[in-house]
Amino acid sequence: MTRTAVIFNEKATPDALVEFKDALSNTLTSILEPWSLEFKTFRKTTKNERSSNSSNIMYSVSFAHHDKGTVLIHDKYAIITTNNSNDIPKDLILNTCSTGTTEPIDNLLALRLSNIWSQRQGIRGDAGETLQTTNLIVRVVNLFSSTGFKGLLIELNSLDDDVSEEEFKISVDHVQTVLKDINCKDFKLSTDRLNFNENNGNRKLNILSDLAYQYIQVLEY
Amino acid sequence: MVQQLSLFSAIDDPSYDLFISTIKTISGNPPVLFANVNTIWNLNPDNEVQQINKKNQLVEPNRIKLSTNVPLDILADSDSSDSQSRAPRQLDYTLMKHLQTDALPVIEGELKSLLKNSGINLTSDSDMNVDSDVKQSNNNNQAWSLSMSDIPAAGTSKKVSIQLISESSILFTDSNASSLTAFMNGLGYILDYSYITVGSKFFFPDNLILDAYKIWNFDSDKSTQLTKGGLLLKAYINVSKNTDIERINQAEKSLLLLQKELQGFVEFSIPDRQSMDSRSEAPDII
C-alpha cells in the first residue's frame, strides 16, 4: 500500500525550502502542481468532572491536495470529511441524507461548536511545491502561524502503491540525508500509522488519516 | 451553509395511489424510492456547556444529526404476516403501501450490523462500552452526513419555512475502534434517539423535490411508526449559497406555485417552527 511520512523542521530558515529543492533537483522526474495545508488545534472549554480520560485537544488537518479532505482527530479516532460537494456520495444525496452541499468540518466546529471547542492556533502552508522523484512524491512547504514563520514541512508519499516498509524506509532515509547535507538537522519525522489494520476498507482514505496523524505527531509533540 | 425552503403536508394511506399519479403528471418524473436512518445526538449532560464562546459570542448548543442511506436491499414489507421472508414484493414506490404497521421497514439485523460497522450501537450502554468491541474492525466505508440546523426563520409574513443547515460529509471513520460513537462522545455528544425514514421522492424542475415518507422511531426495545395511517409530505428546495437572495426568491416562487397547483387535494403549509427546533434544550421532536 501507499506509505507516507511527514518531516518538520522547526529550526529551518525560510530559505531552506529552496536549498532542499536544489539538493534534490538531480533526482527529480517532474514538478507537479502546488499544494497547501491548514492545521488547526481546538481545545475543549467545557468542564467535565466525570470522565477526564478523554483528551481535551482536537486537531483538524485540511488538505487542498488529496481530494480536498479534512481530517478531524480526537484521541485516536479520526473522521475524514470532504470539502468538495462533488465528492458527496450520491447515495447520501438521493436518500435525503445530504442537501448536496458540504462544508469543511473545521468550519462547523468553529462556527457551531465554539462553545465546546475553541480554536487555539492555526498553522498554514500555502503554495507549496510538489516534486516527484523516481520513487516518491515530495511535498515541501514553509509553514506560518499568525505569529510568523514556523518551519519547513515535508510530506512524503510513496509513488508505488505497493511499496514494502523497507523500501519506503530507504527512500525516507535518502531524504533525511539530503536534509542533513543542507544543514537542516533538527527535524522531527513521523511514519506512524493511526490504523494498523492493513486490510481496512478504503485505502485511499485510510492514508489520509495516517497522514493527518503524522502531521500531528511532528507539529505538536 | 444551505438555506432549505420547505412546505409540509400529509396524506392518508388510501390517497397514496392518487397522489403518486397526480404528482407523476405534474412533475413529469417517476417516483424514486428512498430510505435513510438518522441518529440524533445531544450534548452530554456531564459537560457544562456555556451559551457563549471564548469570544463572548452567543453560540446556542445544538443537536447534531448523523444520517446515512439504508441500502434498498435490506428493506422489508412490514405488513407481511410471514416474519421470516419479509422481502418486499416490489422495490419501488408501491412498497409504501405495505408499510402501514409499526413493524420496521427494514431487516432489523442487517440495519443493526450496518450501524455497528460505523460504530453505532443502539443499546443503552452504547456510550460507555465502545471500546469493548474494538477488535471488531471492519471494511466499513459507509458515508455519513453530519448536519446541524438552526430553528427556522421567524416572522408571520413568511410564506414558506426557511431553515439554515450546516453540513459536512463524513466519508470514512478511522481508528482502531473505527467508531462514530467514540468520536461523537469525544466531541461532547451522546446518542439521543434514532429514526428511519422510507418514502418516495419526486424531482421537479428548479431543483424542487417532493418527498412522501413515513417515519419509524428506531429503538432496540420497541419501534413504532410515527406516521401510522398516512404519509408526510415535504416539498423543499436547497439553495446552496445562503446569501443568494435571487435564488431564494425564485425557490419560494416555485414552492408557492406547487402549493397553488395542488390546492384542494393537498394543502401545503408552514410547520410550527418550534417543532423544527433542534437546540439542545428544546424538547425531543420524536
Short mmCIF file of N, CA, C and O in Angstrom, two decimals, chain A residues 137-187:
data_model
loop_
_atom_site.label_atom_id
_atom_site.label_comp_id
_atom_site.label_asym_id
_atom_site.label_seq_id
_atom_site.Cartn_x
_atom_site.Cartn_y
_atom_site.Cartn_z
N ILE A 137 6.68 11.04 -3.99
CA ILE A 137 6.17 12.39 -4.23
C ILE A 137 6.55 13.20 -2.99
O ILE A 137 6.20 12.84 -1.87
N VAL A 138 7.34 14.23 -3.22
CA VAL A 138 7.84 15.05 -2.11
C VAL A 138 7.11 16.38 -2.14
O VAL A 138 7.15 17.10 -3.13
N ARG A 139 6.42 16.68 -1.05
CA ARG A 139 5.74 17.98 -0.98
C ARG A 139 6.45 18.82 0.08
O ARG A 139 6.62 18.36 1.21
N VAL A 140 6.86 20.01 -0.31
CA VAL A 140 7.57 20.89 0.63
C VAL A 140 6.81 22.20 0.75
O VAL A 140 6.33 22.73 -0.23
N VAL A 141 6.76 22.70 1.98
CA VAL A 141 6.10 23.99 2.16
C VAL A 141 6.65 24.67 3.41
O VAL A 141 7.10 24.00 4.34
N ASN A 142 6.67 25.98 3.39
CA ASN A 142 7.01 26.74 4.59
C ASN A 142 5.74 27.00 5.37
O ASN A 142 4.75 27.48 4.81
N LEU A 143 5.76 26.68 6.65
CA LEU A 143 4.56 26.85 7.46
C LEU A 143 4.59 28.17 8.21
O LEU A 143 5.64 28.59 8.70
N PHE A 144 3.43 28.80 8.29
CA PHE A 144 3.32 30.05 9.02
C PHE A 144 2.15 29.98 10.00
O PHE A 144 1.14 29.33 9.72
N SER A 145 2.31 30.62 11.13
CA SER A 145 1.17 30.81 12.02
C SER A 145 0.93 32.31 12.09
O SER A 145 1.61 33.08 11.41
N SER A 146 -0.01 32.72 12.93
CA SER A 146 -0.29 34.15 12.99
C SER A 146 0.91 34.94 13.52
O SER A 146 1.04 36.13 13.28
N THR A 147 1.81 34.26 14.22
CA THR A 147 2.96 34.96 14.77
C THR A 147 4.17 34.93 13.84
O THR A 147 5.19 35.51 14.15
N GLY A 148 4.07 34.25 12.73
CA GLY A 148 5.19 34.26 11.81
C GLY A 148 5.61 32.89 11.35
O GLY A 148 4.86 31.91 11.47
N PHE A 149 6.83 32.81 10.87
CA PHE A 149 7.35 31.57 10.28
C PHE A 149 7.46 30.45 11.33
O PHE A 149 7.96 30.66 12.42
N LYS A 150 6.97 29.29 10.99
CA LYS A 150 7.01 28.17 11.94
C LYS A 150 8.08 27.14 11.59
O LYS A 150 8.66 26.52 12.47
N GLY A 151 8.32 26.93 10.32
CA GLY A 151 9.33 25.94 9.97
C GLY A 151 9.07 25.32 8.61
O GLY A 151 8.14 25.71 7.89
N LEU A 152 9.91 24.36 8.28
CA LEU A 152 9.83 23.71 6.98
C LEU A 152 9.13 22.36 7.14
O LEU A 152 9.48 21.57 8.02
N LEU A 153 8.18 22.13 6.29
CA LEU A 153 7.45 20.88 6.37
C LEU A 153 7.58 20.09 5.06
O LEU A 153 7.49 20.65 3.98
N ILE A 154 7.82 18.81 5.21
CA ILE A 154 7.96 17.94 4.04
C ILE A 154 7.02 16.75 4.20
O ILE A 154 7.00 16.09 5.24
N GLU A 155 6.21 16.53 3.20
CA GLU A 155 5.34 15.36 3.20
C GLU A 155 5.81 14.40 2.12
O GLU A 155 6.01 14.79 0.97
N LEU A 156 5.99 13.14 2.50
CA LEU A 156 6.46 12.14 1.55
C LEU A 156 5.38 11.10 1.30
O LEU A 156 4.79 10.56 2.24
N ASN A 157 5.13 10.83 0.04
CA ASN A 157 4.20 9.76 -0.34
C ASN A 157 4.96 8.81 -1.23
O ASN A 157 5.64 9.25 -2.15
N SER A 158 4.84 7.53 -0.98
CA SER A 158 5.47 6.59 -1.90
C SER A 158 4.72 6.63 -3.22
O SER A 158 3.49 6.72 -3.26
N LEU A 159 5.46 6.59 -4.30
CA LEU A 159 4.86 6.67 -5.62
C LEU A 159 4.18 5.35 -5.95
O LEU A 159 3.12 5.31 -6.58
N ASP A 160 4.82 4.30 -5.51
CA ASP A 160 4.33 2.96 -5.79
C ASP A 160 3.23 2.61 -4.80
O ASP A 160 3.35 2.85 -3.61
N ASP A 161 2.14 2.08 -5.31
CA ASP A 161 1.04 1.71 -4.44
C ASP A 161 1.39 0.55 -3.53
O ASP A 161 0.76 0.32 -2.51
N ASP A 162 2.38 -0.20 -3.95
CA ASP A 162 2.61 -1.46 -3.27
C ASP A 162 4.05 -1.55 -2.76
O ASP A 162 4.76 -2.50 -3.05
N VAL A 163 4.45 -0.53 -2.02
CA VAL A 163 5.84 -0.48 -1.59
C VAL A 163 5.96 -1.14 -0.21
O VAL A 163 5.06 -1.03 0.62
N SER A 164 7.06 -1.85 -0.02
CA SER A 164 7.24 -2.51 1.28
C SER A 164 7.79 -1.50 2.28
O SER A 164 8.31 -0.44 1.91
N GLU A 165 7.67 -1.84 3.54
CA GLU A 165 8.12 -0.93 4.58
C GLU A 165 9.61 -0.62 4.43
O GLU A 165 10.03 0.53 4.60
N GLU A 166 10.41 -1.65 4.08
CA GLU A 166 11.85 -1.46 3.97
C GLU A 166 12.20 -0.52 2.83
O GLU A 166 13.00 0.40 2.97
N GLU A 167 11.57 -0.79 1.68
CA GLU A 167 11.85 0.06 0.51
C GLU A 167 11.52 1.52 0.81
O GLU A 167 12.27 2.42 0.46
N PHE A 168 10.39 1.72 1.47
CA PHE A 168 9.97 3.08 1.77
C PHE A 168 10.95 3.73 2.74
O PHE A 168 11.27 4.91 2.61
N LYS A 169 11.45 2.94 3.67
CA LYS A 169 12.38 3.47 4.65
C LYS A 169 13.66 3.97 3.96
O LYS A 169 14.19 5.02 4.32
N ILE A 170 14.11 3.23 2.94
CA ILE A 170 15.31 3.65 2.20
C ILE A 170 15.07 5.01 1.55
O ILE A 170 15.90 5.92 1.65
N SER A 171 13.89 5.17 0.94
CA SER A 171 13.57 6.46 0.31
C SER A 171 13.54 7.58 1.33
O SER A 171 14.05 8.68 1.09
N VAL A 172 12.92 7.30 2.47
CA VAL A 172 12.81 8.32 3.51
C VAL A 172 14.20 8.66 4.05
O VAL A 172 14.52 9.83 4.27
N ASP A 173 15.03 7.63 4.22
CA ASP A 173 16.40 7.85 4.70
C ASP A 173 17.16 8.76 3.75
O ASP A 173 17.93 9.62 4.17
N HIS A 174 16.92 8.55 2.46
CA HIS A 174 17.60 9.37 1.47
C HIS A 174 17.23 10.85 1.65
O HIS A 174 18.10 11.72 1.63
N VAL A 175 15.95 11.10 1.85
CA VAL A 175 15.51 12.49 2.06
C VAL A 175 16.14 13.05 3.32
O VAL A 175 16.58 14.20 3.36
N GLN A 176 16.25 12.21 4.34
CA GLN A 176 16.87 12.68 5.58
C GLN A 176 18.33 13.04 5.36
O GLN A 176 18.82 14.04 5.90
N THR A 177 19.03 12.24 4.55
CA THR A 177 20.42 12.53 4.25
C THR A 177 20.54 13.87 3.54
O THR A 177 21.40 14.69 3.85
N VAL A 178 19.64 14.08 2.58
CA VAL A 178 19.65 15.35 1.84
C VAL A 178 19.47 16.51 2.81
O VAL A 178 20.18 17.52 2.75
N LEU A 179 18.56 16.34 3.74
CA LEU A 179 18.30 17.40 4.72
C LEU A 179 19.54 17.67 5.56
O LEU A 179 19.87 18.82 5.86
N LYS A 180 20.22 16.60 5.95
CA LYS A 180 21.43 16.78 6.77
C LYS A 180 22.51 17.49 5.97
O LYS A 180 23.24 18.33 6.49
N ASP A 181 22.59 17.15 4.66
CA ASP A 181 23.59 17.77 3.80
C ASP A 181 23.42 19.28 3.70
O ASP A 181 24.39 20.01 3.58
N ILE A 182 22.17 19.71 3.73
CA ILE A 182 21.97 21.16 3.63
C ILE A 182 21.90 21.80 5.02
O ILE A 182 21.41 22.91 5.19
N ASN A 183 22.38 21.07 6.00
CA ASN A 183 22.49 21.61 7.35
C ASN A 183 21.13 21.89 7.98
O ASN A 183 20.94 22.88 8.65
N CYS A 184 20.23 21.03 7.74
CA CYS A 184 18.87 21.20 8.23
C CYS A 184 18.59 20.01 9.15
O CYS A 184 17.85 19.11 8.80
N LYS A 185 19.25 20.00 10.29
CA LYS A 185 19.38 18.74 11.01
C LYS A 185 18.26 18.43 12.01
O LYS A 185 17.81 17.29 12.09
N ASP A 186 17.85 19.41 12.76
CA ASP A 186 16.96 19.11 13.89
C ASP A 186 15.51 18.91 13.48
O ASP A 186 14.64 19.68 13.84
N PHE A 187 15.28 17.88 12.72
CA PHE A 187 13.90 17.71 12.28
C PHE A 187 13.21 16.57 13.02
O PHE A 187 13.85 15.70 13.60
#
